Amino acid sequence: MRIAKLGVVGAGTMGSGIAALAASAGIPVVLLDLAGADGDRNGAAKAGLERARTARPAAFMDASRAALINIGNLDDSLELLRDCDLVLEAIIEQPGPKQALYARLEPLLKPNAIVATNTSGIPMRVLTEGRSARFRQHFLGMHFFNPPRYLHLLELIPTADTDPAALDAVRHFSEVVLGKGIVIAKDVPGFVANRLGVYGMVAAMTGMMESGLTIDEVDALTGPLLGRARSATFRTADITGLDVLLHVSKGLSASTGEDFSMPSWVESLAASGRLGDKTGAGFYKKVGKDISTLDWKTLEYVPQQKVDDPAIAALMKEGLEKRLPMAAKLPGKYGEFVRNYLVRMSHYVLATTPAISYDILSVDRGIEWGYAWEAGPFQQMEALGVDFLREGFERLGLEKPPLLAHAKDGAFFGAVDGGWTQMGFDGSFTPFPPTPGQISVESVHARKGGAIEKSKDANLLDLGDGVLLLQARSKMNTMGAGVLALLRTGLDRVRDGKYVGLVIGNDDPRAYSAGADLGAVVAQVQAHDGKGLDEMVRYFQDGAMMLRRAPFPVVAAPHGLTLGGGAEYALHADRIQAHAELYMGLVEAGVGLIPAGGGTKELLFRFTEQLTPYDEADPFEGVKRAFKLIAMATTSTSALEARSLGFLRPVADRITMNRDRLIADAKARVLDLAPDYVSPISRTITALGKEALGNLMYAGWAMKEGGQITDHEVRIARELAHVLCGGDGPPRLVSEQDILDLEREAFLRLLGTKETQERIAYTLKTGKPLRN
């Protein structure tokens, strides 16, 4: 079974978000909703599509992909679903309307078409009552998390009747095409992530009232401090919507017999119409730039009070494994809250996991991927230690869960050569189930012989089949001396003949590389070492050109933040295999510089060469395009946008939707290129010289006169224009090295200015740009 066209019924927040994700992946989508009683019959679907178009954060990876969505209504347009391979229902969370829809779909769809529900908790067996055996064989649950583009988790809930081929088809489509992380969940109320996530929210509210804390304090304690998302407890609730939370909590209470009830004051808050972000007020209220926080005792809003606790600030400097047990030892009411919250959450996870999940790994992945935790509950329990858990259970009068008794020395996971094991419900350990098409950098590093060379800033790893991986591991994977040195070592090793190519990538969830090491640059400036600075920039440039000229394929695998020097090195690879969530840009102008690791040169040559086939094309358009991208420090918001901006090439560079598959896909590109690889030839173009320089500077002066840029930004623009135009002389033929030399000279001149040095110092201190 191959899924090539998707139908989505229900154009609400989830339905429209799922449609936008699929369209972003290039899948044609039919989006239907109820027919309008008056006026536009497709009004509901149209409103859903518009909601997705204007969503922030963006639901589409490229706004133009909205053209792949065909809207309609359930009365007039049901026929549009006839040729869909998968129809996903995301309508009102009640069995009756869903069952009625399925009755209409069954005689309409192709024999092998799959029907799925996005229900967050209604049992599959209830939804398929009265349906034929064929329908039940092609039916399952697909529970996305909001927003679908950004949260990795997708729970698949097959039934005893679901055809394994249908499940395999949906899993492949979801993992490879949509980029989701799959957890196979049992058909029980709340499945895995919501069952545990809602309990955690209730536990946080209970603990807040017990310890007499404020909403601001609880969000400070249940966010990054404990390895949770920045939205913590109450900000997450506002995003989700209080009406949704109350509906889910009541449903879980009714279906499980457990107490998931929210405090009465939450009911009162929702009854007053304050439902969170959708109504402009919930646990928080934002007016202009001012944020107020609910006083849960009075239901009135008070000015937000940021928690400024030195002990918490100190803990945030530690890694999670150390931070968690230390947080549990905080003094006073903060410590009391954290201890009780962690104990209750751990106890519920241990007691409930066998009933809701097929293994403990699925629980950790479900919570990490669905709620953006840094580490899942079982990893966190390992960090807390079995003594903490046992003492906590006894203190709160909780029975010791059988699963804890099986955990020898409190370990739920173990390591084997090249991989990891997980504890089963009987205490035995089995390897993590392999996922085809995925390579874990962590597992490669753990495998015997996997690490070829290691340093403080980088690793050189053997991916197998003759492919090496350069893994940066400096702060935010910056391209400092340690990374660049090991890169050269890697190039030498491949050149010696034992290997066939190189991948540059890592599995850091935040960044491919945040750029060059500005700290090292500052140190040279402070030492007044002009010669050392010149050599440093030459060394950086030479590294980029070594990638370009290597006699074997080099593939960059960028994802997340790919900025400055990190982007420059990616641009010089033979191919880029990018993750769909790619935030790529040459942002050096923000710190008062221009790209001098070959980035300015590369965009100039790339955009100029793209115009070559067109006799009537104005070569200045290529220069202007590069100038605008660099001067404005433009950064892509996705890999699709990076392609439209020109950072990715239309055919040569490809996009991987699933972050977990990125390294494997990059390795495959190396192996594809290696057999008949030929190094790129040296390039020349005609630099446009003085006339083009004048045109660019006129635009800069006009922006200065309009108050849009500062005097120093005019200086930056002038230096950039000078490089892109090949100097201020007549048009001339230039080589790549000619432009690299101009890059380096302009970079050093700007670095010598007080304003640029102030910008760099400010950014290093605050992480933010300074305009001066």
PDB file of N, CA and C in Angstrom, residues 462-519:
ATOM      1  N   ASP A 462      32.751   6.358  12.634  1.00  0.00           N
ATOM      2  CA  ASP A 462      32.626   5.469  11.485  1.00  0.00           C
ATOM      3  C   ASP A 462      31.165   5.042  11.350  1.00  0.00           C
ATOM      4  N   LEU A 463      30.483   5.528  10.314  1.00  0.00           N
ATOM      5  CA  LEU A 463      29.081   5.190  10.086  1.00  0.00           C
ATOM      6  C   LEU A 463      28.913   3.837   9.409  1.00  0.00           C
ATOM      7  N   GLY A 464      30.014   3.211   9.036  1.00  0.00           N
ATOM      8  CA  GLY A 464      29.926   1.953   8.312  1.00  0.00           C
ATOM      9  C   GLY A 464      29.872   2.179   6.814  1.00  0.00           C
ATOM     10  N   ASP A 465      30.194   1.122   6.050  1.00  0.00           N
ATOM     11  CA  ASP A 465      30.168   1.171   4.584  1.00  0.00           C
ATOM     12  C   ASP A 465      31.137   2.196   4.017  1.00  0.00           C
ATOM     13  N   GLY A 466      32.183   2.521   4.793  1.00  0.00           N
ATOM     14  CA  GLY A 466      33.203   3.428   4.293  1.00  0.00           C
ATOM     15  C   GLY A 466      32.876   4.908   4.420  1.00  0.00           C
ATOM     16  N   VAL A 467      31.910   5.247   5.252  1.00  0.00           N
ATOM     17  CA  VAL A 467      31.516   6.655   5.413  1.00  0.00           C
ATOM     18  C   VAL A 467      31.862   7.134   6.809  1.00  0.00           C
ATOM     19  N   LEU A 468      32.573   8.257   6.888  1.00  0.00           N
ATOM     20  CA  LEU A 468      32.897   8.885   8.164  1.00  0.00           C
ATOM     21  C   LEU A 468      31.902   9.993   8.481  1.00  0.00           C
ATOM     22  N   LEU A 469      31.770  10.284   9.767  1.00  0.00           N
ATOM     23  CA  LEU A 469      30.924  11.389  10.235  1.00  0.00           C
ATOM     24  C   LEU A 469      31.751  12.318  11.096  1.00  0.00           C
ATOM     25  N   LEU A 470      31.742  13.600  10.782  1.00  0.00           N
ATOM     26  CA  LEU A 470      32.312  14.616  11.671  1.00  0.00           C
ATOM     27  C   LEU A 470      31.174  15.158  12.525  1.00  0.00           C
ATOM     28  N   GLN A 471      31.266  14.952  13.830  1.00  0.00           N
ATOM     29  CA  GLN A 471      30.238  15.402  14.779  1.00  0.00           C
ATOM     30  C   GLN A 471      30.809  16.524  15.636  1.00  0.00           C
ATOM     31  N   ALA A 472      30.344  17.747  15.423  1.00  0.00           N
ATOM     32  CA  ALA A 472      30.740  18.855  16.289  1.00  0.00           C
ATOM     33  C   ALA A 472      30.057  18.689  17.633  1.00  0.00           C
ATOM     34  N   ARG A 473      30.768  19.001  18.713  1.00  0.00           N
ATOM     35  CA  ARG A 473      30.177  18.921  20.052  1.00  0.00           C
ATOM     36  C   ARG A 473      30.657  20.063  20.938  1.00  0.00           C
ATOM     37  N   SER A 474      31.072  21.166  20.309  1.00  0.00           N
ATOM     38  CA  SER A 474      31.408  22.384  21.040  1.00  0.00           C
ATOM     39  C   SER A 474      30.112  23.055  21.470  1.00  0.00           C
ATOM     40  N   LYS A 475      30.200  24.180  22.180  1.00  0.00           N
ATOM     41  CA  LYS A 475      29.009  24.882  22.605  1.00  0.00           C
ATOM     42  C   LYS A 475      28.216  25.329  21.389  1.00  0.00           C
ATOM     43  N   MET A 476      26.958  24.869  21.289  1.00  0.00           N
ATOM     44  CA  MET A 476      26.079  25.123  20.137  1.00  0.00           C
ATOM     45  C   MET A 476      26.755  24.717  18.830  1.00  0.00           C
ATOM     46  N   ASN A 477      27.720  23.776  18.948  1.00  0.00           N
ATOM     47  CA  ASN A 477      28.409  23.204  17.785  1.00  0.00           C
ATOM     48  C   ASN A 477      29.075  24.271  16.913  1.00  0.00           C
ATOM     49  N   THR A 478      29.615  25.301  17.584  1.00  0.00           N
ATOM     50  CA  THR A 478      30.305  26.360  16.851  1.00  0.00           C
ATOM     51  C   THR A 478      31.542  25.806  16.156  1.00  0.00           C
ATOM     52  N   MET A 479      31.868  26.433  15.022  1.00  0.00           N
ATOM     53  CA  MET A 479      32.979  25.971  14.186  1.00  0.00           C
ATOM     54  C   MET A 479      34.271  26.612  14.670  1.00  0.00           C
ATOM     55  N   GLY A 480      34.762  26.138  15.823  1.00  0.00           N
ATOM     56  CA  GLY A 480      36.008  26.642  16.382  1.00  0.00           C
ATOM     57  C   GLY A 480      37.202  25.818  15.946  1.00  0.00           C
ATOM     58  N   ALA A 481      38.367  26.139  16.520  1.00  0.00           N
ATOM     59  CA  ALA A 481      39.622  25.514  16.105  1.00  0.00           C
ATOM     60  C   ALA A 481      39.579  23.998  16.261  1.00  0.00           C
ATOM     61  N   GLY A 482      38.971  23.508  17.355  1.00  0.00           N
ATOM     62  CA  GLY A 482      38.933  22.068  17.587  1.00  0.00           C
ATOM     63  C   GLY A 482      38.126  21.337  16.533  1.00  0.00           C
ATOM     64  N   VAL A 483      36.982  21.899  16.139  1.00  0.00           N
ATOM     65  CA  VAL A 483      36.138  21.282  15.112  1.00  0.00           C
ATOM     66  C   VAL A 483      36.848  21.317  13.762  1.00  0.00           C
ATOM     67  N   LEU A 484      37.438  22.470  13.438  1.00  0.00           N
ATOM     68  CA  LEU A 484      38.095  22.615  12.137  1.00  0.00           C
ATOM     69  C   LEU A 484      39.301  21.706  12.019  1.00  0.00           C
ATOM     70  N   ALA A 485      40.032  21.503  13.121  1.00  0.00           N
ATOM     71  CA  ALA A 485      41.202  20.623  13.088  1.00  0.00           C
ATOM     72  C   ALA A 485      40.783  19.179  12.832  1.00  0.00           C
ATOM     73  N   LEU A 486      39.724  18.729  13.499  1.00  0.00           N
ATOM     74  CA  LEU A 486      39.300  17.346  13.303  1.00  0.00           C
ATOM     75  C   LEU A 486      38.644  17.166  11.932  1.00  0.00           C
ATOM     76  N   LEU A 487      38.060  18.224  11.390  1.00  0.00           N
ATOM     77  CA  LEU A 487      37.544  18.158  10.032  1.00  0.00           C
ATOM     78  C   LEU A 487      38.680  17.852   9.058  1.00  0.00           C
ATOM     79  N   ARG A 488      39.796  18.529   9.216  1.00  0.00           N
ATOM     80  CA  ARG A 488      40.941  18.285   8.337  1.00  0.00           C
ATOM     81  C   ARG A 488      41.466  16.862   8.508  1.00  0.00           C
ATOM     82  N   THR A 489      41.457  16.395   9.741  1.00  0.00           N
ATOM     83  CA  THR A 489      41.873  15.016   9.989  1.00  0.00           C
ATOM     84  C   THR A 489      40.951  14.047   9.256  1.00  0.00           C
ATOM     85  N   GLY A 490      39.659  14.309   9.323  1.00  0.00           N
ATOM     86  CA  GLY A 490      38.694  13.462   8.639  1.00  0.00           C
ATOM     87  C   GLY A 490      38.901  13.473   7.137  1.00  0.00           C
ATOM     88  N   LEU A 491      39.142  14.645   6.574  1.00  0.00           N
ATOM     89  CA  LEU A 491      39.390  14.740   5.133  1.00  0.00           C
ATOM     90  C   LEU A 491      40.636  13.949   4.750  1.00  0.00           C
ATOM     91  N   ASP A 492      41.670  14.032   5.581  1.00  0.00           N
ATOM     92  CA  ASP A 492      42.902  13.273   5.319  1.00  0.00           C
ATOM     93  C   ASP A 492      42.645  11.774   5.365  1.00  0.00           C
ATOM     94  N   ARG A 493      41.854  11.329   6.331  1.00  0.00           N
ATOM     95  CA  ARG A 493      41.580   9.898   6.473  1.00  0.00           C
ATOM     96  C   ARG A 493      40.827   9.360   5.253  1.00  0.00           C
ATOM     97  N   VAL A 494      39.853  10.127   4.772  1.00  0.00           N
ATOM     98  CA  VAL A 494      39.125   9.673   3.591  1.00  0.00           C
ATOM     99  C   VAL A 494      40.049   9.700   2.370  1.00  0.00           C
ATOM    100  N   ARG A 495      40.862  10.719   2.276  1.00  0.00           N
ATOM    101  CA  ARG A 495      41.770  10.855   1.135  1.00  0.00           C
ATOM    102  C   ARG A 495      42.763   9.693   1.084  1.00  0.00           C
ATOM    103  N   ASP A 496      43.101   9.137   2.249  1.00  0.00           N
ATOM    104  CA  ASP A 496      44.061   8.024   2.288  1.00  0.00           C
ATOM    105  C   ASP A 496      43.514   6.749   1.665  1.00  0.00           C
ATOM    106  N   GLY A 497      42.191   6.679   1.438  1.00  0.00           N
ATOM    107  CA  GLY A 497      41.647   5.579   0.669  1.00  0.00           C
ATOM    108  C   GLY A 497      40.843   4.541   1.401  1.00  0.00           C
ATOM    109  N   LYS A 498      40.839   4.561   2.746  1.00  0.00           N
ATOM    110  CA  LYS A 498      40.084   3.543   3.484  1.00  0.00           C
ATOM    111  C   LYS A 498      38.585   3.828   3.456  1.00  0.00           C
ATOM    112  N   TYR A 499      38.241   5.111   3.313  1.00  0.00           N
ATOM    113  CA  TYR A 499      36.842   5.527   3.335  1.00  0.00           C
ATOM    114  C   TYR A 499      36.473   6.152   1.997  1.00  0.00           C
ATOM    115  N   VAL A 500      35.164   6.234   1.736  1.00  0.00           N
ATOM    116  CA  VAL A 500      34.715   6.740   0.432  1.00  0.00           C
ATOM    117  C   VAL A 500      34.119   8.136   0.503  1.00  0.00           C
ATOM    118  N   GLY A 501      33.825   8.634   1.697  1.00  0.00           N
ATOM    119  CA  GLY A 501      33.239   9.959   1.797  1.00  0.00           C
ATOM    120  C   GLY A 501      32.973  10.368   3.223  1.00  0.00           C
ATOM    121  N   LEU A 502      32.478  11.593   3.385  1.00  0.00           N
ATOM    122  CA  LEU A 502      32.315  12.204   4.700  1.00  0.00           C
ATOM    123  C   LEU A 502      30.950  12.850   4.832  1.00  0.00           C
ATOM    124  N   VAL A 503      30.321  12.656   5.999  1.00  0.00           N
ATOM    125  CA  VAL A 503      29.103  13.382   6.377  1.00  0.00           C
ATOM    126  C   VAL A 503      29.468  14.345   7.494  1.00  0.00           C
ATOM    127  N   ILE A 504      28.932  15.547   7.449  1.00  0.00           N
ATOM    128  CA  ILE A 504      29.098  16.504   8.544  1.00  0.00           C
ATOM    129  C   ILE A 504      27.730  16.701   9.173  1.00  0.00           C
ATOM    130  N   GLY A 505      27.579  16.292  10.435  1.00  0.00           N
ATOM    131  CA  GLY A 505      26.285  16.389  11.091  1.00  0.00           C
ATOM    132  C   GLY A 505      26.373  15.987  12.545  1.00  0.00           C
ATOM    133  N   ASN A 506      25.257  16.066  13.246  1.00  0.00           N
ATOM    134  CA  ASN A 506      25.211  15.703  14.657  1.00  0.00           C
ATOM    135  C   ASN A 506      23.761  15.425  15.036  1.00  0.00           C
ATOM    136  N   ASP A 507      23.555  14.966  16.270  1.00  0.00           N
ATOM    137  CA  ASP A 507      22.180  14.715  16.718  1.00  0.00           C
ATOM    138  C   ASP A 507      21.759  15.657  17.835  1.00  0.00           C
ATOM    139  N   ASP A 508      22.396  16.828  17.910  1.00  0.00           N
ATOM    140  CA  ASP A 508      21.985  17.861  18.853  1.00  0.00           C
ATOM    141  C   ASP A 508      20.602  18.361  18.440  1.00  0.00           C
ATOM    142  N   PRO A 509      19.611  18.321  19.326  1.00  0.00           N
ATOM    143  CA  PRO A 509      18.262  18.733  18.919  1.00  0.00           C
ATOM    144  C   PRO A 509      18.133  20.222  18.611  1.00  0.00           C
ATOM    145  N   ARG A 510      19.122  21.019  19.028  1.00  0.00           N
ATOM    146  CA  ARG A 510      18.993  22.467  18.881  1.00  0.00           C
ATOM    147  C   ARG A 510      19.629  23.007  17.609  1.00  0.00           C
ATOM    148  N   ALA A 511      20.832  22.534  17.301  1.00  0.00           N
ATOM    149  CA  ALA A 511      21.601  23.238  16.280  1.00  0.00           C
ATOM    150  C   ALA A 511      22.558  22.323  15.531  1.00  0.00           C
ATOM    151  N   TYR A 512      22.658  22.553  14.246  1.00  0.00           N
ATOM    152  CA  TYR A 512      23.747  21.999  13.436  1.00  0.00           C
ATOM    153  C   TYR A 512      25.019  22.761  13.786  1.00  0.00           C
ATOM    154  N   SER A 513      24.949  24.080  13.723  1.00  0.00           N
ATOM    155  CA  SER A 513      26.055  24.935  14.157  1.00  0.00           C
ATOM    156  C   SER A 513      25.560  26.367  14.247  1.00  0.00           C
ATOM    157  N   ALA A 514      25.862  27.010  15.373  1.00  0.00           N
ATOM    158  CA  ALA A 514      25.459  28.401  15.554  1.00  0.00           C
ATOM    159  C   ALA A 514      26.451  29.373  14.943  1.00  0.00           C
ATOM    160  N   GLY A 515      27.481  28.858  14.239  1.00  0.00           N
ATOM    161  CA  GLY A 515      28.407  29.738  13.542  1.00  0.00           C
ATOM    162  C   GLY A 515      29.839  29.549  13.977  1.00  0.00           C
ATOM    163  N   ALA A 516      30.677  30.526  13.630  1.00  0.00           N
ATOM    164  CA  ALA A 516      32.086  30.495  14.005  1.00  0.00           C
ATOM    165  C   ALA A 516      32.237  30.811  15.494  1.00  0.00           C
ATOM    166  N   ASP A 517      33.411  30.566  16.009  1.00  0.00           N
ATOM    167  CA  ASP A 517      33.698  30.795  17.427  1.00  0.00           C
ATOM    168  C   ASP A 517      34.074  32.262  17.631  1.00  0.00           C
ATOM    169  N   LEU A 518      33.072  33.100  17.942  1.00  0.00           N
ATOM    170  CA  LEU A 518      33.330  34.535  18.127  1.00  0.00           C
ATOM    171  C   LEU A 518      34.228  34.808  19.323  1.00  0.00           C
ATOM    172  N   GLY A 519      34.170  33.932  20.328  1.00  0.00           N
ATOM    173  CA  GLY A 519      35.018  34.121  21.500  1.00  0.00           C
ATOM    174  C   GLY A 519      36.488  34.109  21.131  1.00  0.00           C
TER     175      GLY A 519
END
